[in-house]
Short mmCIF file of C-alpha atoms and ligand atoms in Angstrom, two decimals:
data_model
loop_
_atom_site.label_atom_id
_atom_site.label_comp_id
_atom_site.label_asym_id
_atom_site.label_seq_id
_atom_site.Cartn_x
_atom_site.Cartn_y
_atom_site.Cartn_z
CA MET A 1 43.44 71.36 -9.14
CA VAL A 2 41.68 73.05 -12.04
CA GLN A 3 38.78 75.36 -11.10
CA VAL A 4 35.66 74.36 -13.02
CA PRO A 5 33.22 77.28 -13.43
CA ASN A 6 29.54 76.85 -12.61
CA LEU A 7 26.62 77.64 -14.89
CA LYS A 8 23.65 79.27 -13.17
CA LEU A 9 20.46 77.36 -13.95
CA ASN A 10 16.99 78.94 -14.18
CA SER A 11 16.14 77.03 -10.97
CA GLY A 12 18.76 79.10 -9.13
CA ALA A 13 21.13 76.10 -8.78
CA GLU A 14 24.77 76.26 -9.87
CA MET A 15 25.92 73.44 -12.14
CA PRO A 16 29.60 72.64 -12.90
CA GLN A 17 30.35 73.25 -16.57
CA VAL A 18 32.49 70.12 -16.85
CA GLY A 19 31.16 66.88 -15.43
CA PHE A 20 31.66 63.15 -15.78
CA GLY A 21 29.51 60.81 -17.90
CA LEU A 22 28.60 57.36 -16.58
CA TRP A 23 27.17 55.58 -19.64
CA LYS A 24 28.90 52.22 -20.25
CA VAL A 25 31.02 52.44 -17.11
CA GLY A 26 31.10 48.74 -16.10
CA ASN A 27 29.60 47.70 -12.76
CA ASP A 28 32.88 46.12 -11.68
CA ILE A 29 34.88 49.33 -12.09
CA ALA A 30 32.22 52.01 -11.45
CA PRO A 31 32.98 52.50 -7.70
CA ASP A 32 36.68 53.14 -8.43
CA VAL A 33 35.99 55.23 -11.52
CA VAL A 34 33.66 57.57 -9.61
CA TYR A 35 36.00 57.71 -6.62
CA ASN A 36 38.99 58.52 -8.88
CA ALA A 37 36.99 61.11 -10.78
CA ILE A 38 36.10 62.86 -7.52
CA LYS A 39 39.78 62.78 -6.56
CA ALA A 40 40.65 64.26 -9.96
CA GLY A 41 38.28 67.16 -9.23
CA TYR A 42 34.96 66.19 -10.87
CA ARG A 43 31.89 67.25 -8.94
CA LEU A 44 29.12 66.57 -11.48
CA PHE A 45 28.18 62.96 -12.27
CA ASP A 46 25.76 62.19 -15.07
CA GLY A 47 23.95 58.95 -14.32
CA ALA A 48 20.75 57.23 -15.38
CA CYS A 49 18.58 54.23 -14.54
CA ASP A 50 19.38 52.92 -18.01
CA TYR A 51 23.13 52.82 -17.35
CA GLY A 52 22.53 50.02 -14.84
CA ASN A 53 25.34 51.16 -12.54
CA GLU A 54 23.74 53.58 -10.06
CA VAL A 55 24.39 51.34 -7.04
CA GLU A 56 28.11 51.08 -7.87
CA CYS A 57 28.44 54.80 -8.72
CA GLY A 58 26.87 55.54 -5.33
CA GLN A 59 29.52 53.33 -3.69
CA GLY A 60 32.24 55.51 -5.22
CA VAL A 61 30.51 58.63 -3.89
CA ALA A 62 30.09 57.09 -0.42
CA ARG A 63 33.80 56.21 -0.25
CA ALA A 64 34.86 59.73 -1.24
CA ILE A 65 32.50 61.26 1.34
CA LYS A 66 33.64 58.83 4.04
CA GLU A 67 37.28 59.71 3.39
CA GLY A 68 36.45 63.42 3.67
CA ILE A 69 37.46 64.20 0.05
CA VAL A 70 34.12 65.80 -0.67
CA LYS A 71 30.80 66.60 1.00
CA ARG A 72 27.45 65.62 -0.52
CA GLU A 73 26.52 69.27 -0.99
CA GLU A 74 29.66 69.85 -3.05
CA LEU A 75 28.57 67.20 -5.55
CA PHE A 76 26.06 67.65 -8.36
CA ILE A 77 24.40 64.30 -9.02
CA VAL A 78 22.32 63.95 -12.15
CA SER A 79 20.04 61.05 -12.96
CA LYS A 80 17.32 60.32 -15.50
CA LEU A 81 13.81 58.94 -15.72
CA TRP A 82 13.66 55.91 -17.98
CA ASN A 83 10.97 55.57 -20.68
CA SER A 84 9.04 52.83 -18.90
CA PHE A 85 8.41 55.04 -15.85
CA HIS A 86 6.63 57.92 -17.63
CA ASP A 87 3.13 57.12 -16.29
CA LYS A 88 2.45 59.67 -13.55
CA GLU A 89 2.12 57.14 -10.72
CA ARG A 90 5.48 55.54 -11.63
CA VAL A 91 7.66 58.64 -11.41
CA GLU A 92 8.02 59.17 -7.66
CA PRO A 93 8.53 55.48 -6.72
CA ILE A 94 11.28 55.03 -9.29
CA VAL A 95 13.07 58.21 -8.25
CA LYS A 96 13.01 56.96 -4.67
CA LYS A 97 14.53 53.67 -5.81
CA GLN A 98 17.23 55.49 -7.81
CA LEU A 99 18.04 57.73 -4.83
CA ALA A 100 18.35 54.65 -2.62
CA ASP A 101 20.64 53.06 -5.23
CA TRP A 102 22.90 56.12 -5.17
CA GLY A 103 22.66 56.33 -1.37
CA VAL A 104 21.59 59.98 -1.44
CA ASP A 105 18.35 61.71 -0.53
CA TYR A 106 18.02 64.15 -3.43
CA PHE A 107 19.22 64.52 -7.00
CA ASP A 108 20.66 67.87 -8.00
CA LEU A 109 19.12 67.39 -11.42
CA TYR A 110 16.69 64.79 -12.74
CA LEU A 111 15.97 64.55 -16.46
CA ILE A 112 13.40 62.88 -18.69
CA HIS A 113 15.87 60.67 -20.59
CA PHE A 114 13.92 60.45 -23.87
CA PRO A 115 10.56 61.92 -24.97
CA VAL A 116 9.37 58.34 -25.45
CA ALA A 117 6.96 56.57 -23.08
CA THR A 118 6.99 52.78 -23.02
CA GLU A 119 4.92 50.33 -21.01
CA TYR A 120 5.85 49.84 -17.36
CA VAL A 121 8.15 46.97 -16.46
CA ASP A 122 8.31 46.24 -12.75
CA PRO A 123 11.88 46.57 -11.37
CA SER A 124 11.48 43.12 -9.77
CA VAL A 125 10.99 41.68 -13.29
CA ARG A 126 13.90 43.47 -14.98
CA TYR A 127 16.05 46.45 -14.01
CA PRO A 128 17.12 48.46 -15.84
CA PRO A 129 14.27 47.60 -18.17
CA GLY A 130 15.78 48.74 -21.49
CA TRP A 131 13.63 49.53 -24.50
CA GLN A 132 11.78 46.25 -24.96
CA TYR A 133 8.74 45.19 -22.96
CA GLU A 134 9.37 41.52 -23.57
CA GLY A 135 11.51 39.75 -26.13
CA ASP A 136 11.81 42.10 -29.10
CA GLU A 137 8.53 43.85 -28.48
CA ILE A 138 8.58 47.59 -27.76
CA ARG A 139 5.24 48.72 -26.34
CA PRO A 140 4.37 52.39 -25.97
CA SER A 141 2.52 53.66 -22.91
CA LYS A 142 -0.20 56.29 -23.19
CA ALA A 143 1.55 58.84 -20.95
CA THR A 144 1.96 62.25 -22.60
CA ILE A 145 4.96 64.44 -21.91
CA GLN A 146 2.60 66.80 -20.06
CA GLU A 147 1.58 64.01 -17.66
CA THR A 148 5.21 63.07 -17.06
CA TRP A 149 6.41 66.65 -16.67
CA THR A 150 3.70 67.41 -14.11
CA ALA A 151 4.90 64.39 -12.10
CA MET A 152 8.50 65.63 -12.47
CA GLU A 153 7.40 68.99 -11.01
CA GLY A 154 6.09 67.05 -8.01
CA LEU A 155 9.65 65.82 -7.36
CA VAL A 156 10.85 69.38 -6.88
CA GLU A 157 7.95 70.16 -4.54
CA LYS A 158 8.88 67.09 -2.47
CA GLY A 159 12.61 67.91 -2.39
CA LEU A 160 13.57 64.73 -4.27
CA ALA A 161 15.14 66.75 -7.10
CA LYS A 162 16.52 70.29 -6.82
CA SER A 163 16.19 70.91 -10.56
CA ILE A 164 14.46 69.05 -13.38
CA GLY A 165 15.16 68.95 -17.08
CA ILE A 166 14.87 67.09 -20.35
CA SER A 167 17.07 65.15 -22.72
CA ASN A 168 16.82 64.32 -26.42
CA PHE A 169 13.95 66.78 -26.93
CA GLN A 170 13.69 68.80 -30.13
CA ALA A 171 12.26 72.31 -30.60
CA GLN A 172 8.59 71.45 -31.23
CA LEU A 173 8.25 69.48 -28.00
CA ILE A 174 10.05 72.14 -26.00
CA TYR A 175 7.71 74.88 -27.28
CA ASP A 176 4.75 72.68 -26.41
CA MET A 177 6.07 72.02 -22.89
CA LEU A 178 6.65 75.67 -22.22
CA ARG A 179 2.87 76.26 -22.57
CA TYR A 180 2.00 74.15 -19.54
CA ALA A 181 5.20 73.85 -17.48
CA LYS A 182 4.89 75.44 -14.05
CA ILE A 183 8.62 74.75 -13.67
CA LYS A 184 10.64 75.38 -16.82
CA PRO A 185 13.18 72.70 -17.69
CA ALA A 186 16.47 73.83 -16.12
CA THR A 187 18.60 71.96 -18.65
CA LEU A 188 18.37 70.25 -22.02
CA GLN A 189 20.85 67.43 -22.55
CA ILE A 190 21.56 66.66 -26.20
CA GLU A 191 24.03 64.97 -28.47
CA HIS A 192 26.37 67.75 -29.60
CA HIS A 193 29.70 67.65 -31.43
CA PRO A 194 31.16 69.24 -34.57
CA TYR A 195 29.15 66.83 -36.77
CA LEU A 196 25.90 67.93 -35.04
CA VAL A 197 26.17 71.62 -34.24
CA GLN A 198 22.43 72.42 -33.82
CA ASN A 199 22.56 76.22 -33.90
CA GLU A 200 18.76 76.65 -33.94
CA LEU A 201 18.12 74.39 -30.95
CA LEU A 202 20.86 76.15 -28.97
CA ARG A 203 19.35 79.53 -29.84
CA LEU A 204 15.91 78.38 -28.66
CA ALA A 205 17.36 77.13 -25.38
CA LYS A 206 19.26 80.37 -24.82
CA ASN A 207 16.18 82.50 -25.53
CA GLU A 208 14.16 80.41 -23.06
CA GLY A 209 16.83 80.42 -20.33
CA ILE A 210 17.46 76.66 -20.58
CA THR A 211 21.07 75.55 -20.06
CA VAL A 212 22.33 72.98 -22.57
CA THR A 213 24.53 70.01 -21.69
CA ALA A 214 26.39 68.34 -24.54
CA TYR A 215 26.75 64.59 -24.59
CA SER A 216 28.98 62.45 -26.83
CA SER A 217 31.28 65.44 -27.37
CA PHE A 218 33.74 63.20 -29.22
CA GLY A 219 31.12 62.28 -31.81
CA PRO A 220 31.48 58.76 -33.20
CA ALA A 221 34.07 57.67 -30.56
CA SER A 222 31.38 56.47 -28.17
CA PHE A 223 29.46 54.56 -30.85
CA GLU A 224 32.26 52.57 -32.51
CA GLU A 225 31.45 49.53 -30.40
CA PHE A 226 27.89 49.40 -31.83
CA ASN A 227 29.35 48.96 -35.29
CA MET A 228 26.92 51.48 -36.79
CA GLU A 229 27.48 52.07 -40.45
CA HIS A 230 27.33 55.87 -40.39
CA ALA A 231 29.53 56.13 -37.25
CA ASN A 232 32.19 54.06 -39.00
CA LYS A 233 31.93 56.04 -42.25
CA VAL A 234 32.83 59.49 -40.90
CA LYS A 235 36.34 60.56 -39.90
CA PRO A 236 36.85 60.10 -36.16
CA LEU A 237 36.86 63.53 -34.49
CA LEU A 238 39.55 62.48 -32.01
CA SER A 239 42.04 62.24 -34.92
CA HIS A 240 40.47 64.72 -37.35
CA ASP A 241 43.03 66.90 -39.16
CA VAL A 242 41.12 70.19 -38.59
CA ILE A 243 40.89 69.49 -34.84
CA ALA A 244 44.49 68.22 -34.72
CA GLU A 245 45.84 71.39 -36.34
CA ILE A 246 44.04 73.61 -33.80
CA ALA A 247 45.13 71.33 -30.94
CA LYS A 248 48.75 71.52 -32.06
CA LYS A 249 48.63 75.32 -32.21
CA HIS A 250 47.43 75.48 -28.58
CA GLY A 251 49.57 72.59 -27.29
CA LYS A 252 46.40 70.69 -26.31
CA THR A 253 44.88 67.32 -27.21
CA ASN A 254 42.11 66.86 -29.77
CA ALA A 255 39.78 65.82 -26.94
CA GLN A 256 40.48 69.07 -25.09
CA VAL A 257 39.76 71.11 -28.23
CA LEU A 258 36.44 69.30 -28.78
CA LEU A 259 35.38 69.93 -25.18
CA ARG A 260 36.52 73.56 -25.16
CA TRP A 261 34.67 74.24 -28.42
CA ALA A 262 31.46 73.16 -26.63
CA THR A 263 32.11 75.03 -23.38
CA GLN A 264 33.01 78.22 -25.27
CA ARG A 265 29.63 77.89 -26.99
CA GLY A 266 28.18 78.15 -23.45
CA LEU A 267 27.36 74.46 -22.98
CA ALA A 268 28.20 72.10 -20.15
CA VAL A 269 30.08 68.89 -21.10
CA ILE A 270 30.10 65.43 -19.50
CA PRO A 271 32.91 63.40 -21.10
CA LYS A 272 33.35 59.84 -19.98
CA SER A 273 36.64 58.09 -19.51
CA THR A 274 37.74 55.29 -17.28
CA LYS A 275 41.42 56.25 -17.71
CA VAL A 276 42.73 58.59 -15.02
CA GLU A 277 44.96 60.50 -17.48
CA TYR A 278 41.98 61.22 -19.78
CA MET A 279 39.80 62.15 -16.78
CA GLN A 280 42.38 64.71 -15.78
CA SER A 281 43.00 66.18 -19.23
CA ASN A 282 39.27 66.35 -20.03
CA LEU A 283 38.71 68.37 -16.86
CA GLU A 284 41.64 70.65 -17.73
CA SER A 285 40.04 71.44 -21.11
CA ILE A 286 38.31 74.36 -19.42
CA ALA A 287 41.62 76.12 -18.74
CA PHE A 288 42.53 77.52 -22.19
CA ASP A 289 40.76 79.51 -24.90
CA LEU A 290 40.13 78.86 -28.56
CA SER A 291 40.01 81.87 -30.89
CA ASP A 292 36.78 82.88 -32.66
CA ASP A 293 38.40 81.66 -35.87
CA ASP A 294 39.13 78.23 -34.33
CA ILE A 295 35.51 77.98 -33.19
CA LYS A 296 34.23 78.87 -36.68
CA LYS A 297 36.50 76.28 -38.31
CA ILE A 298 35.29 73.55 -35.95
CA SER A 299 31.62 74.51 -36.36
CA ALA A 300 32.09 74.32 -40.15
CA LEU A 301 32.55 70.53 -39.83
CA ASP A 302 28.79 70.23 -39.24
CA ILE A 303 27.10 67.49 -41.27
CA ASN A 304 23.97 67.36 -39.13
CA THR A 305 24.65 63.73 -38.22
CA ARG A 306 23.33 62.09 -35.06
CA PHE A 307 24.85 58.87 -33.73
CA ASN A 308 22.63 58.25 -30.71
CA GLN A 309 19.62 57.01 -32.66
CA PRO A 310 17.95 54.54 -30.28
CA SER A 311 16.60 52.38 -33.10
CA ASN A 312 20.21 51.55 -33.92
CA TYR A 313 20.39 49.45 -30.75
CA PHE A 314 17.17 47.55 -31.38
CA PRO A 315 17.30 44.09 -32.85
CA THR A 316 16.34 44.54 -36.52
CA GLU A 317 13.12 42.61 -35.99
CA ALA A 318 12.05 44.76 -32.97
CA LEU A 319 8.40 45.73 -33.15
CA TRP A 320 6.47 48.71 -31.89
CA ILE A 321 3.06 47.42 -30.80
CA PHE A 322 0.51 50.23 -30.73
CA GLY A 323 -2.24 49.38 -28.25
P1 LIG B 401 32.10 60.60 -24.96
O1 LIG B 401 31.87 61.51 -26.12
O2 LIG B 401 32.40 61.16 -23.65
O3 LIG B 401 33.22 59.58 -25.45
C1 LIG B 401 33.62 58.50 -24.71
C2 LIG B 401 34.72 57.78 -25.48
O4 LIG B 401 35.83 58.65 -25.67
C3 LIG B 401 35.24 56.60 -24.69
O5 LIG B 401 35.54 55.59 -25.63
C4 LIG B 401 36.50 57.13 -24.03
O6 LIG B 401 37.45 56.14 -23.78
C5 LIG B 401 37.00 58.11 -25.07
N1 LIG B 401 37.75 59.22 -24.45
C6 LIG B 401 37.38 59.95 -23.37
N2 LIG B 401 38.29 60.90 -23.09
C7 LIG B 401 39.26 60.78 -24.04
C8 LIG B 401 40.46 61.48 -24.29
N3 LIG B 401 40.83 62.51 -23.53
N4 LIG B 401 41.21 61.10 -25.34
C9 LIG B 401 40.85 60.06 -26.13
N5 LIG B 401 39.70 59.36 -25.94
C10 LIG B 401 38.91 59.72 -24.90
O7 LIG B 401 30.87 59.63 -24.92
P2 LIG B 401 29.55 59.32 -24.20
O8 LIG B 401 29.80 58.41 -23.06
O9 LIG B 401 28.63 58.91 -25.29
O10 LIG B 401 28.98 60.71 -23.67
C11 LIG B 401 29.33 61.24 -22.43
C12 LIG B 401 28.21 61.07 -21.41
O11 LIG B 401 27.02 61.70 -21.89
C13 LIG B 401 27.75 59.62 -21.15
O12 LIG B 401 28.66 58.90 -20.38
C14 LIG B 401 26.41 59.87 -20.50
O13 LIG B 401 26.57 60.27 -19.16
C15 LIG B 401 25.88 61.03 -21.35
N6 LIG B 401 25.01 60.57 -22.46
C16 LIG B 401 23.69 60.87 -22.40
C17 LIG B 401 22.84 60.43 -23.40
C18 LIG B 401 21.38 60.78 -23.34
O14 LIG B 401 20.59 60.17 -24.07
N7 LIG B 401 20.99 61.72 -22.52
C19 LIG B 401 23.33 59.68 -24.48
C20 LIG B 401 24.71 59.41 -24.53
C21 LIG B 401 25.54 59.87 -23.53
#
């Protein structure tokens, strides 16, 4: 089995550099997908309230632990705080619910999913709540990031999360946070692929000792199903000629080249696949090296294009109601 290196976080924790993404893993298959991924050698699982599959992912973990394939302490379970739970009094109760869903008593890493606070929706009304408060209406809450981050720090003090971090934050917000954070974010999870290289943000994170996790490493591949105009306009990275030429030279797949490009830039990756052969080959991407020239050629594909733009999923008539 391939040995996945760990990245040392500023919290002191060790995080596997290659993990497994859980977005859009269907509830019916999630227990088997997680179980098979553990068998394939994955130890990091990237979940979220918003993915709506934490109960089923936890079932996969429980089966693997029960069968003695892995121990809880060998896993690195990541989850995320959804937008509608940013008010300080909502943070701890929802984390406790998410832990119960997973069937574990701590998260290795818990992230603020988006720097966007929306009005609370009670889990008994709708869970996961999604972006809208009701119908098409998106209602902001008044919670600041400082309020939410302070509540996140409380999770570490209580042992509910070993490390805490952020996702989808840009430089200005990170600089602001660093003024008041008693606990620095351990990781920053961002969209990152050759069409969105983000040198400046990576430099900031490095200078501040924040580890970066790349999501959607295959660029538009994950967004095809949303039929977004700009995702359909660009060349797919999984069949791009520049990537294919480098892959051929190394006897690897395009997917492996895309993942290795990110890990050689010092990032962690969390590819998602429900196919066992892809799971395996994505994990094995860590076991070869691209040349500096290969890395430069891939980075030169940058067009500063983001696909995970939440407003793309809103109904066109969705409204932000400012109270
Ligand atoms: P991804 O870039 O991992 O791509 C997934 C797509 O690529 C799927 O269609 C899959 O079938 C295909 N694929 C996977 N391996 C392949 C291979 N070897 N060859 C060919 N095709 C392959 O997409 P993603 O799910 O968007 O991102 C990964 C994870 O990142 C998510 O599951 C989630 O955990 C996380 N994420 C986080 C955020 C956030 O806001 N923090 C947003 C998006 C994703």
